[in-house]
């Protein structure tokens, strides 16, 4: 017969005796409290590992007032979130960064208007130590909920609510959407395309509005030609419908810039159904450079943003905002910049600031 496994778990006192330090020192190390030298912290950690000590999370939460969890709040329904590779890639980046720092991810989605009240209650009850919010719309109440609850928050995408520029310490991670769209349309013009249409995403989101502004910049106009403008909602079906509208209105168009890759693939489907060759008759450029761009027929020229890395950067900024100095600097990839005028205190090191990453045009067969 095998002996029954031992049920007694090592205590703080046992770790303290093993490490030759006080119980209070062990508690500070286990709870991540500052004020312990690197040498003592390493000695305690060796004893924790040697004895297999596992902190009591409930007791630890009472002492530290921390839950060890972060809410990821996406202002979209489940059908969008789980069918769009943008969200899955961003969640992968967030999850990887949080897991590295022993922090749990709790996903909150906005399926219906009543979900806003539920999310507000959840945040105000401080069930999480911080929040990551993205895919917000202009009138979204989520930022106000987080502020009222006093929950440290980092946003995905440039904020768009009134007065956001004046909010001290506001943190977000984004790509330079305006410049990315400018690159795409300038490239089409350089290839001799003269009737360039645009399919926008929802213009109550800053990413879509900035990409439309970049399109106008590249054409040297203040506003788009209504005959070459159609609206989508970042789904393939909306791209398909928008492309049909554009062809009905402007059959002489010779290029289209779609606000994301999913809408671009929908546009390709309509062009194929209407007998238009890509790129011989109509050139197509998308935005994101996620899986659909490579799967498209023909493979899609697009503007690349490193979505997974942006998720990592968001989580890294939040961990630092929460006082996790071990989360590193959360600096962006090569060429990324921190926006000015919105720094905030962190757990150590340089002041925190928003991060804006550079987009990159990826040329494939659709142009």
Short mmCIF file of C-alpha atoms in Angstrom, two decimals, residues 15 17-18 153 162 198 227 255 264 303 344 346 353 367:
data_model
loop_
_atom_site.label_atom_id
_atom_site.label_comp_id
_atom_site.label_asym_id
_atom_site.label_seq_id
_atom_site.Cartn_x
_atom_site.Cartn_y
_atom_site.Cartn_z
CA UNK A 15 9.64 29.42 5.25
CA UNK A 17 12.83 29.40 9.70
CA UNK A 18 14.27 27.82 6.56
CA UNK A 153 -6.99 51.36 -16.55
CA UNK A 162 -14.55 64.88 -25.16
CA UNK A 198 -12.67 53.76 -49.34
CA UNK A 227 -19.40 58.52 -54.68
CA UNK A 255 -8.83 50.84 -56.41
CA UNK A 264 -11.12 43.83 -47.72
CA UNK A 303 -1.00 47.81 -43.53
CA UNK A 344 1.64 58.98 -14.95
CA UNK A 346 4.47 53.98 -12.04
CA UNK A 353 3.10 57.42 -21.19
CA UNK A 367 -2.27 45.69 -55.97
#
